[in-house]
Structure formats: structure tokens, C-alpha cells
mmCIF file of C-alpha atoms in Angstrom:
data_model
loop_
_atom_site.group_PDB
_atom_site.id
_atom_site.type_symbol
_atom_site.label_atom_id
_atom_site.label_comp_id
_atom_site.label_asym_id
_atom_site.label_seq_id
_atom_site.Cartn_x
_atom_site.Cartn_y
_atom_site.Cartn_z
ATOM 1 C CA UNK A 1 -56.246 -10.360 -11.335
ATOM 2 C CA UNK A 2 -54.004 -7.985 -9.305
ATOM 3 C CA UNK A 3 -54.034 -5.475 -11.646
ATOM 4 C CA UNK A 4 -51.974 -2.963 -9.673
ATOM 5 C CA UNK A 5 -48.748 -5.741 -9.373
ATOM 6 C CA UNK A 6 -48.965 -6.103 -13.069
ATOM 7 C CA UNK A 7 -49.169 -3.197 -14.419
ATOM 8 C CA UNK A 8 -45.472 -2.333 -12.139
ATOM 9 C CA UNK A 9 -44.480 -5.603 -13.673
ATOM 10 C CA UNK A 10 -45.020 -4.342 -16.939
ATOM 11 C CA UNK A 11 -43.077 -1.388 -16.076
ATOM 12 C CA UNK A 12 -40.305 -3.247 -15.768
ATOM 13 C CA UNK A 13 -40.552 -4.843 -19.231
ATOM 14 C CA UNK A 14 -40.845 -1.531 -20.677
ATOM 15 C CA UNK A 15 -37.760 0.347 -18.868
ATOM 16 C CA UNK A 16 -35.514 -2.752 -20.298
ATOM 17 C CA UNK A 17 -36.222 -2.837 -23.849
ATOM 18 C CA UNK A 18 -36.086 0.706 -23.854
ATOM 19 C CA UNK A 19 -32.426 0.181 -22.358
ATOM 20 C CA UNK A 20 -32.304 -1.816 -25.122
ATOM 21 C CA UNK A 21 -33.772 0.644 -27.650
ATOM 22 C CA UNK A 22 -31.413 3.272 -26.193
ATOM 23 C CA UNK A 23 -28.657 1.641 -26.556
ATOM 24 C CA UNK A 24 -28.946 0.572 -30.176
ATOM 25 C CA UNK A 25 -29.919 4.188 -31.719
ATOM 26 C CA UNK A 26 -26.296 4.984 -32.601
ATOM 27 C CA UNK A 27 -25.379 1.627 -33.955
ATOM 28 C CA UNK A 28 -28.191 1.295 -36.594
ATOM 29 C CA UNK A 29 -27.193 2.730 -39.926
ATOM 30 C CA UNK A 30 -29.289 2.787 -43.435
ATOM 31 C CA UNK A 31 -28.872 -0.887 -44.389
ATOM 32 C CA UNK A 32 -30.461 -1.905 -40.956
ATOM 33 C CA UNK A 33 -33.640 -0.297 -42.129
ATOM 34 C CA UNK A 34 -36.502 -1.822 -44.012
ATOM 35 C CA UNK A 35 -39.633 -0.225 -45.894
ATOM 36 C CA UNK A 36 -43.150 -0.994 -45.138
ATOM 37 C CA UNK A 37 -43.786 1.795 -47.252
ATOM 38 C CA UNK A 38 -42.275 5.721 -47.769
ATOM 39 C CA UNK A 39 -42.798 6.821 -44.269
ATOM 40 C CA UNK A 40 -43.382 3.717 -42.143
ATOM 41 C CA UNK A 41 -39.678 1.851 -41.363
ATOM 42 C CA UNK A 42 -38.733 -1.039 -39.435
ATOM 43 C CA UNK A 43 -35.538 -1.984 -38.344
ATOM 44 C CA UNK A 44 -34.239 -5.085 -36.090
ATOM 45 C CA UNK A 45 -34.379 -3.006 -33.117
ATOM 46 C CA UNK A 46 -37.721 -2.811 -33.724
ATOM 47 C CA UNK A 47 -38.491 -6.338 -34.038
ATOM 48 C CA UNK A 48 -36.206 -7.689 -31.327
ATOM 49 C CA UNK A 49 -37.647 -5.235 -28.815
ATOM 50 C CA UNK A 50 -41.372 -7.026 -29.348
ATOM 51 C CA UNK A 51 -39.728 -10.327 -29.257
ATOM 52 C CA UNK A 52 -38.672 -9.008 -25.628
ATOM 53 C CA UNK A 53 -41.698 -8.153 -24.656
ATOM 54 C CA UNK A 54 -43.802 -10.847 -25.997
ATOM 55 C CA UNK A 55 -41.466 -13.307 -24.341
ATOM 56 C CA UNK A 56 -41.359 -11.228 -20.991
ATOM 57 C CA UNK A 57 -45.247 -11.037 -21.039
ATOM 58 C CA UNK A 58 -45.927 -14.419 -21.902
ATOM 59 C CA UNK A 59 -44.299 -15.329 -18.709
ATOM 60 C CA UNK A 60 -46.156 -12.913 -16.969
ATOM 61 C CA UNK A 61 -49.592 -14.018 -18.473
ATOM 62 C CA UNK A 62 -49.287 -17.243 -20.404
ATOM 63 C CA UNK A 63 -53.026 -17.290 -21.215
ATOM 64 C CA UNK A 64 -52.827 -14.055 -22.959
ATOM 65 C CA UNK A 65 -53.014 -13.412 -26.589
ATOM 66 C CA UNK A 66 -51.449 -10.642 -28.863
ATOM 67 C CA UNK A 67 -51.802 -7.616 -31.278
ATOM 68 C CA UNK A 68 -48.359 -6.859 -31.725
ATOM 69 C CA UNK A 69 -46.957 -4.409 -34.619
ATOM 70 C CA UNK A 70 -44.298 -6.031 -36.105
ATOM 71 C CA UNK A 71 -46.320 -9.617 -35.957
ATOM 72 C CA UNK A 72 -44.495 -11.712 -32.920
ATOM 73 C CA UNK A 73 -47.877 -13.449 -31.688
ATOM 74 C CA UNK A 74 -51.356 -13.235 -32.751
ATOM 75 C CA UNK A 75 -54.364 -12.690 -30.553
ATOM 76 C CA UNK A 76 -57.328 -15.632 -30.932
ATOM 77 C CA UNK A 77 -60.079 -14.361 -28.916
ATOM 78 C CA UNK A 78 -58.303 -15.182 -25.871
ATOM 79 C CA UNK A 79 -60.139 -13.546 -22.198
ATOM 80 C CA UNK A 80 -57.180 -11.352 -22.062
ATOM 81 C CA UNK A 81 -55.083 -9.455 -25.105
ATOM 82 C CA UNK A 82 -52.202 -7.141 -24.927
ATOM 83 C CA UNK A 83 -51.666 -4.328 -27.168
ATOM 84 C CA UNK A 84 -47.714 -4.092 -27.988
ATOM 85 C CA UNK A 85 -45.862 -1.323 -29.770
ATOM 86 C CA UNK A 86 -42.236 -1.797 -29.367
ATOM 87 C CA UNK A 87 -41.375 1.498 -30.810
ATOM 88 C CA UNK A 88 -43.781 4.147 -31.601
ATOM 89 C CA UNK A 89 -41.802 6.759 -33.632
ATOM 90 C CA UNK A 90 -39.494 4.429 -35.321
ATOM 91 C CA UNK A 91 -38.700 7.435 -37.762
ATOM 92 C CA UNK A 92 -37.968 10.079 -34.927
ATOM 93 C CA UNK A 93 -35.296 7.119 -33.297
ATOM 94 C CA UNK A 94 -33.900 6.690 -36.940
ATOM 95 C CA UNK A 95 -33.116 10.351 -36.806
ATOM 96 C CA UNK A 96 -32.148 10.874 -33.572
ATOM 97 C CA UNK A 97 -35.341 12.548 -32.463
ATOM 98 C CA UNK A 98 -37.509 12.196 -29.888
ATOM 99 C CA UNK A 99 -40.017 11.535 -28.817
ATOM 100 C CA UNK A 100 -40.227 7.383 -29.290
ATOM 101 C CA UNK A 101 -41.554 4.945 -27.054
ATOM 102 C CA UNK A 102 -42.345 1.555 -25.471
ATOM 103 C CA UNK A 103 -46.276 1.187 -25.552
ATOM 104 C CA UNK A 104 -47.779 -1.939 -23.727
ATOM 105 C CA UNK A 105 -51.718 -2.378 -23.108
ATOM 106 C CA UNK A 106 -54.166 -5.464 -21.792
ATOM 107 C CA UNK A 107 -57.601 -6.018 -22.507
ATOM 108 C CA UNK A 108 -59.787 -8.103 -20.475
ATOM 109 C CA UNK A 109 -62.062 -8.933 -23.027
ATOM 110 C CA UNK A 110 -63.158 -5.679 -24.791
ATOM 111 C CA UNK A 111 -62.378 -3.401 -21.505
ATOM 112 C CA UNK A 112 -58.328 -1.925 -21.278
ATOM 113 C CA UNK A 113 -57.538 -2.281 -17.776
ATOM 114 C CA UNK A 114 -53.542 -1.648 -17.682
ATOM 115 C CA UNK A 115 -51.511 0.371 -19.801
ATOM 116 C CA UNK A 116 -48.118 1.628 -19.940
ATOM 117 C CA UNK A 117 -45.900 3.653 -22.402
ATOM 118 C CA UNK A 118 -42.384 4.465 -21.741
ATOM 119 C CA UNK A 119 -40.903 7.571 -23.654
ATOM 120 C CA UNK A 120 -37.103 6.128 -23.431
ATOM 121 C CA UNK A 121 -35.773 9.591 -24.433
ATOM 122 C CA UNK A 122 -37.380 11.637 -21.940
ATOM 123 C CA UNK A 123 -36.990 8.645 -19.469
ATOM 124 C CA UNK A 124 -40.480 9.630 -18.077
ATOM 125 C CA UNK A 125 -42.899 6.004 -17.452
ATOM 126 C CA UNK A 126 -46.493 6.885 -17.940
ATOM 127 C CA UNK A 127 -48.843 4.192 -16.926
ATOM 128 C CA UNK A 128 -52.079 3.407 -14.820
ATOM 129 C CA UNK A 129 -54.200 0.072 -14.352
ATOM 130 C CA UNK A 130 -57.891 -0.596 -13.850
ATOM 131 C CA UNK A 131 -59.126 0.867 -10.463
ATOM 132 C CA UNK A 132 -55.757 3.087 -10.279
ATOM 133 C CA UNK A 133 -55.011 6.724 -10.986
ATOM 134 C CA UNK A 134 -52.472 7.973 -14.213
ATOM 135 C CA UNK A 135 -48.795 8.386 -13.355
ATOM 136 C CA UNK A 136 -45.897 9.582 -14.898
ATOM 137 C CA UNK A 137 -42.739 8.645 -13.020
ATOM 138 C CA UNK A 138 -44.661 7.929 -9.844
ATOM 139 C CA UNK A 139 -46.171 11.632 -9.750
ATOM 140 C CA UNK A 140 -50.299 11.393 -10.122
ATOM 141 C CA UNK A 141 -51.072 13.481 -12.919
ATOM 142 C CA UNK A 142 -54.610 14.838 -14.559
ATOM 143 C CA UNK A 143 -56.151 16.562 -17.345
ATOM 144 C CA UNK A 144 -56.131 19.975 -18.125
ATOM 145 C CA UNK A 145 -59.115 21.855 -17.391
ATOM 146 C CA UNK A 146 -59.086 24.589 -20.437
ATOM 147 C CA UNK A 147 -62.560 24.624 -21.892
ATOM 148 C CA UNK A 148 -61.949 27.401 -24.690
ATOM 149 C CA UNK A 149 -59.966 26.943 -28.291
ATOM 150 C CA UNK A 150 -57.795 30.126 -27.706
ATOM 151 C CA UNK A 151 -56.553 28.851 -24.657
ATOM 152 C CA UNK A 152 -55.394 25.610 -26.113
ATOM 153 C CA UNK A 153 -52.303 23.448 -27.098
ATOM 154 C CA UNK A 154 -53.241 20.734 -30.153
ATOM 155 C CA UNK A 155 -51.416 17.233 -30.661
ATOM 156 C CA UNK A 156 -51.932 15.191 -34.122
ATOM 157 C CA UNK A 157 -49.960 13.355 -36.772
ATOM 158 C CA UNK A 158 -49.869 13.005 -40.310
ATOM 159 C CA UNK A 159 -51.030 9.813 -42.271
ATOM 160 C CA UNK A 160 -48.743 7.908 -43.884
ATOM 161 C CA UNK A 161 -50.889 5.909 -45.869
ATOM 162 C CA UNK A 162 -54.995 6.200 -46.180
ATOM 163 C CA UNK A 163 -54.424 9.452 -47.456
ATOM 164 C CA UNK A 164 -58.053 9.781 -48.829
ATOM 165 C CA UNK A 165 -58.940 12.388 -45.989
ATOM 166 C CA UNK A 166 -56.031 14.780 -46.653
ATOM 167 C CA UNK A 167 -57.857 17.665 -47.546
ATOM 168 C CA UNK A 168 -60.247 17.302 -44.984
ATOM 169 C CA UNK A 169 -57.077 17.015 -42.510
ATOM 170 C CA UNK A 170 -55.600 20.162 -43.889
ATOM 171 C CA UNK A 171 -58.967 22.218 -43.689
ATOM 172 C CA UNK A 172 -59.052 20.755 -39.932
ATOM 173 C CA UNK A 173 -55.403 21.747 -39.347
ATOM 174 C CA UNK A 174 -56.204 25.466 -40.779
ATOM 175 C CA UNK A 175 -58.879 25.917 -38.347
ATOM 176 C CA UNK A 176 -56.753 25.146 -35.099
ATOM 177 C CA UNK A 177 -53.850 27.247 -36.377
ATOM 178 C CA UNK A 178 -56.392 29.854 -36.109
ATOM 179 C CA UNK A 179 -58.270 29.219 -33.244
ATOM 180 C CA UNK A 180 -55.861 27.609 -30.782
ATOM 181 C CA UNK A 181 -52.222 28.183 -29.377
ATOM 182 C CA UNK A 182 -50.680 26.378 -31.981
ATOM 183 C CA UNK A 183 -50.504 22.702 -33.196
ATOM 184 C CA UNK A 184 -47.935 20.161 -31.977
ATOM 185 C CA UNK A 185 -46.611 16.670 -34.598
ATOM 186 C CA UNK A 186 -44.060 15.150 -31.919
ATOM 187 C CA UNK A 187 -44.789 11.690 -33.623
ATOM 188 C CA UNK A 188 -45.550 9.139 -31.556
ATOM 189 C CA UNK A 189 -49.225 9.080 -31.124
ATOM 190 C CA UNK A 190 -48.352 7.134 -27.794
ATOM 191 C CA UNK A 191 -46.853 9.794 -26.233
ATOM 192 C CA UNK A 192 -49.038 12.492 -27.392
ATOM 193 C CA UNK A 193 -51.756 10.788 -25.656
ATOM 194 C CA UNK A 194 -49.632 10.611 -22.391
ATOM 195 C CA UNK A 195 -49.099 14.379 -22.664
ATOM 196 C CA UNK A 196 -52.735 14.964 -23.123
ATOM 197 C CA UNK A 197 -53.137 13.113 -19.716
ATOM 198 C CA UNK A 198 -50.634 15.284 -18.323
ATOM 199 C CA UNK A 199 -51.992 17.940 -19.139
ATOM 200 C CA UNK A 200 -49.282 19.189 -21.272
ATOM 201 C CA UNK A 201 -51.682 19.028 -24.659
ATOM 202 C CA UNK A 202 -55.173 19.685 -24.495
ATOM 203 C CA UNK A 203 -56.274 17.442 -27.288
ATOM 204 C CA UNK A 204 -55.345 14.952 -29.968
ATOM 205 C CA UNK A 205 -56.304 14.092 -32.910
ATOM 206 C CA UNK A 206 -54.943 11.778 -36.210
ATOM 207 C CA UNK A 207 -56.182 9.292 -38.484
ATOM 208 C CA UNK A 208 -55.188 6.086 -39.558
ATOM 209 C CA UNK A 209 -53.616 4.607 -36.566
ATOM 210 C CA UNK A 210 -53.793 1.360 -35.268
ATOM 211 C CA UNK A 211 -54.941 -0.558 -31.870
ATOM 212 C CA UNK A 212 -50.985 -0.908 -30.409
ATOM 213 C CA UNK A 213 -50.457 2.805 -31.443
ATOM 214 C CA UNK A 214 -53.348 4.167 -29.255
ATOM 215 C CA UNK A 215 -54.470 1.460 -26.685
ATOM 216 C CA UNK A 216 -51.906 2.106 -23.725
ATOM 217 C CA UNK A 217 -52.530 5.957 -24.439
ATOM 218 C CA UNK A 218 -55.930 6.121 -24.479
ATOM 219 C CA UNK A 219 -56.052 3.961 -21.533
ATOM 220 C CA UNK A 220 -53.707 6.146 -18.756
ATOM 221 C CA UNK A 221 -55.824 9.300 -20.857
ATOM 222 C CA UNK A 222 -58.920 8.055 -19.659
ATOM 223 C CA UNK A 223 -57.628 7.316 -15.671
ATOM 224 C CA UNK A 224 -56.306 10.710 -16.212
ATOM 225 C CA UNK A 225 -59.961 12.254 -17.086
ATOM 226 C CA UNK A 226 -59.768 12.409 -20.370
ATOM 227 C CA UNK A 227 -62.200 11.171 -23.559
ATOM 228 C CA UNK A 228 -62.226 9.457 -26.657
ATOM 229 C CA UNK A 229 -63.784 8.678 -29.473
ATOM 230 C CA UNK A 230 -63.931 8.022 -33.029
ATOM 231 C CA UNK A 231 -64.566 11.082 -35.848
ATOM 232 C CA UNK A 232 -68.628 10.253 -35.428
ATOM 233 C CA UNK A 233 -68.785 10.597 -31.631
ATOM 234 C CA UNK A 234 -68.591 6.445 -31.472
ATOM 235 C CA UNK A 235 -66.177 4.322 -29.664
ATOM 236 C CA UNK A 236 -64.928 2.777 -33.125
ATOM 237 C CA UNK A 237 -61.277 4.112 -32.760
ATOM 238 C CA UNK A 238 -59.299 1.576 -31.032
ATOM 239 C CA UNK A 239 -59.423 -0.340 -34.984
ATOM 240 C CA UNK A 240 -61.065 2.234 -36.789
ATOM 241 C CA UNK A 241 -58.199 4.513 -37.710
ATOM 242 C CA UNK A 242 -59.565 7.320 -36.109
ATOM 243 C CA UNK A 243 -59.258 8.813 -32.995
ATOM 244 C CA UNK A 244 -60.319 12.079 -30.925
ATOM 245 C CA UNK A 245 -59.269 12.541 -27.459
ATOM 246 C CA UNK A 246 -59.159 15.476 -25.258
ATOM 247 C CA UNK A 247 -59.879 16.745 -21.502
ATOM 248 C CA UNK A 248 -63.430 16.230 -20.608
ATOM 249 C CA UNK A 249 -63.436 20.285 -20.191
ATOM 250 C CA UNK A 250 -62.241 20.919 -24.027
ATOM 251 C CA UNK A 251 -64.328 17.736 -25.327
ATOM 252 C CA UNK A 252 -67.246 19.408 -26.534
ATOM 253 C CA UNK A 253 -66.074 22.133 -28.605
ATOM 254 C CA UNK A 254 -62.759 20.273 -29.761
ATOM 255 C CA UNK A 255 -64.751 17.329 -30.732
ATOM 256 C CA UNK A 256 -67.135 19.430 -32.874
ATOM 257 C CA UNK A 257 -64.350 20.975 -34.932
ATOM 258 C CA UNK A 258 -62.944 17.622 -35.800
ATOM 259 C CA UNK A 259 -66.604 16.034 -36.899
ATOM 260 C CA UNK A 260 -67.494 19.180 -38.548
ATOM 261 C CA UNK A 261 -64.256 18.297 -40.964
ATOM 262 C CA UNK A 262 -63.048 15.118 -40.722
ATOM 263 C CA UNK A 263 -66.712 13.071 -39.893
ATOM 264 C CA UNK A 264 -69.127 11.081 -41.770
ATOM 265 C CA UNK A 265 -70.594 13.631 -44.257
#
């Protein structure tokens, strides 16, 4: 497997449905949208874009199966699985915001060994592939190498659902606003993962995700120097609904805070 020449393949796939996605925000009104529930939407957009990019990667990888948001295709413990958001921060497009993006992953069995998310606003392509450094837009790009709270930038979401943890959430949210440069909710946990590879955040943190809202992410994170894990140190967060990533210099001590509130008690 040429995982280089796929990964720019996938690139492709990902700058044209986010033409796509682009060019649909402004034709999309309230009777377009459906709910899954108060805060989590779905609209055609939404659903054609993944039938894009199932069809455009089935081409590319027949053999492959699927864990795809909106349901296209199904994975069935094929060798090789791709991890599909068509449009993280389907809210934030509904409202004009950014950021939103395209988010496309593969497994080779249980290792990730390509991913690529596309934040169409921003038009900036972050992506890397087994073997390869992280990129955004063809520029290499790293971790940040802050070690100490005070000196750093936080990234996290809010649950829309699974809201069993909220208190714990907001005690772990007061601590940061005290002991960091502030706290960031961009929402799209895709692209806050990318900027934590850039070195733009420092750290991330949210609960209740799924696989196709953190795979690609975690993936060019990691290239980038990066680590994750679950709220208990494990590596339970691709479909545990629970993730912690940061640079390997902030790990430590951002990791700590997190468990300290939001782990197994």
C-alpha cells in the first residue's frame, strides 16, 4: 500500500465535496434541516457529501469497509476501514460559522495510517499518512512545545447528548479558565485536533464523540507529535467517547487535570 499516493488522492476527494459543501451553505434554509436530536442536525448536504466520498473511496479502495456518520456503508471487519465525517460542525455551516470540515481516515486493521481533514472555510488541507510527516497546505507543521498551564491555549466542546458528566465538565472547565490562557469551543472536534497539531492549541479535550469525529485528527496529531488518550490514561477513545490529546510537552500535567475531574472515580 502506497500510502503517500493515497493519502494525496484522498485530498482530492476532500477539496471537492467541500466545493460542494461551500457551495450549498447559502442555499439551505430551515426546512432542509433534520433533528437527530436538539443540538445534533443533518441536512442533505450532509448526506450527499458522504455519498461522494463513499463512492469516490470505494473506487479508490474497493476492499475497504466503512464507519461513516450519516450511515452510507457499514464496516464488516474488513483489513482496511475508513473513518468518514462529511461535515464536522454541521451547526457552525447552518449558521454561517466556521469552522466545519471534511474529515476522512483509514485503518489498516486497528492501526490509522492516513488521515485527512479539510476545513472548507479556512481552505487550509491538513493531512499526513503512515511513515509521513503532518501538513497543512503543503507546509510541515509540529506541536507546540509549552510544558506549563499558564502558558497555554485549551480546545474542547460541549456534549450534546451523554450529559451525565456535566458537572464534572464544568468543574474541569473552571480549572483551565484559571490556570491557562483561556479556553477555545470552535466546534468541530476535527479541526481542533488539526490546530493542536499546528500548534495553534495546546490541548483538547471533549466527551462523547465518536470514531469519524476524531480518527483523521488524532491521526495527523500524532505525525505531528502529539498524544492521546482516553480520560483513564488508556487508548479507549477512538469509540469510547472520550478523548485527551495534547503536545507531548503539555501531556503530563494537562492530562492530570482532566483525570483528576473527568476520570474513573
Amino acid at each position: 500500500m502506497d500510502y503517500k499516493e493515497l493519502c494525496f488522492q484522498v485530498q482530492n476527494i476532500a477539496h471537492s465535496t467541500g466545493n460542494f459543501i461551500r457551495g450549498e451553505q447559502k442555499k439551505i434554509s430551515e426546512k432542509n434541516i433534520e433533528i437527530k436530536s436538539v443540538a445534533s442536525l443533518v441536512t442533505y448536504v450532509d448526506k450527499t457529501a458522504e455519498k461522494q466520498i463513499v463512492d469516490a473511496l470505494k473506487k479508490l479502495l474497493p476492499e475497504a469497509g466503512f464507519v461513516a456518520e450519516e450511515g452510507t456503508a457499514e464496516s464488516n471487519n474488513e483489513k482496511y476501514t475508513w473513518f468518514v465525517d462529511p461535515l464536522d460542525g454541521t451547526t457552525n455551516y447552518l449558521h454561517g460559522l466556521a469552522p466545519h470540515s471534511v474529515s476522512i481516515a483509514l485503518a489498516e486493521g486497528d492501526e490509522l495510517v492516513l488521515g485527512v481533514v479539510y476545513e472548507v472555510g479556512a481552505d487550509e488541507m491538513f493531512y499526513s499518512w503512515k511513515g509521513g510527516p503532518a501538513y497543512c497546505n503543503d507546509e510541515i507543521i509540529k506541536t507546540a512545545n509549552r510544558s506549563k498551564s499558564e502558558d497555554t491555549l485549551i480546545a474542547t466542546g460541549f456534549p450534546y447528548y451523554a450529559f451525565e458528566k456535566v458537572d464534572e465538565y464544568i468543574d474541569a472547565m473552571k480549572h483551565l479558565m484559571k490556570s491557562t490562557r483561556g479556553i477555545r469551543r470552535y466546534g468541530s472536534a476535527a479541526v481542533d485536533l488539526c490546530y493542536v497539531a499546528a500548534g495553534r492549541f495546546d490541548a483538547f479535550y471533549e466527551h462523547a464523540l465518536h470514531a469519524w469525529d476524531v480518527a483523521a485528527g488524532v491521526f495527523i496529531l500524532q505525525q505531528a507529535g502529539g498524544k492521546t488518550t482516553d480520560f483513564n490514561g488508556g487508548d479507549n477513545w477512538l469509540f469510547g467517547g472520550e478523548i485527551v490529546s495534547a503536545s507531548n510537552a503539555y501531556f503530563p500535567e494537562f492530562y492530570g487535570i482532566i483525570n483528576k475531574y473527568l476520570g474513573s472515580k
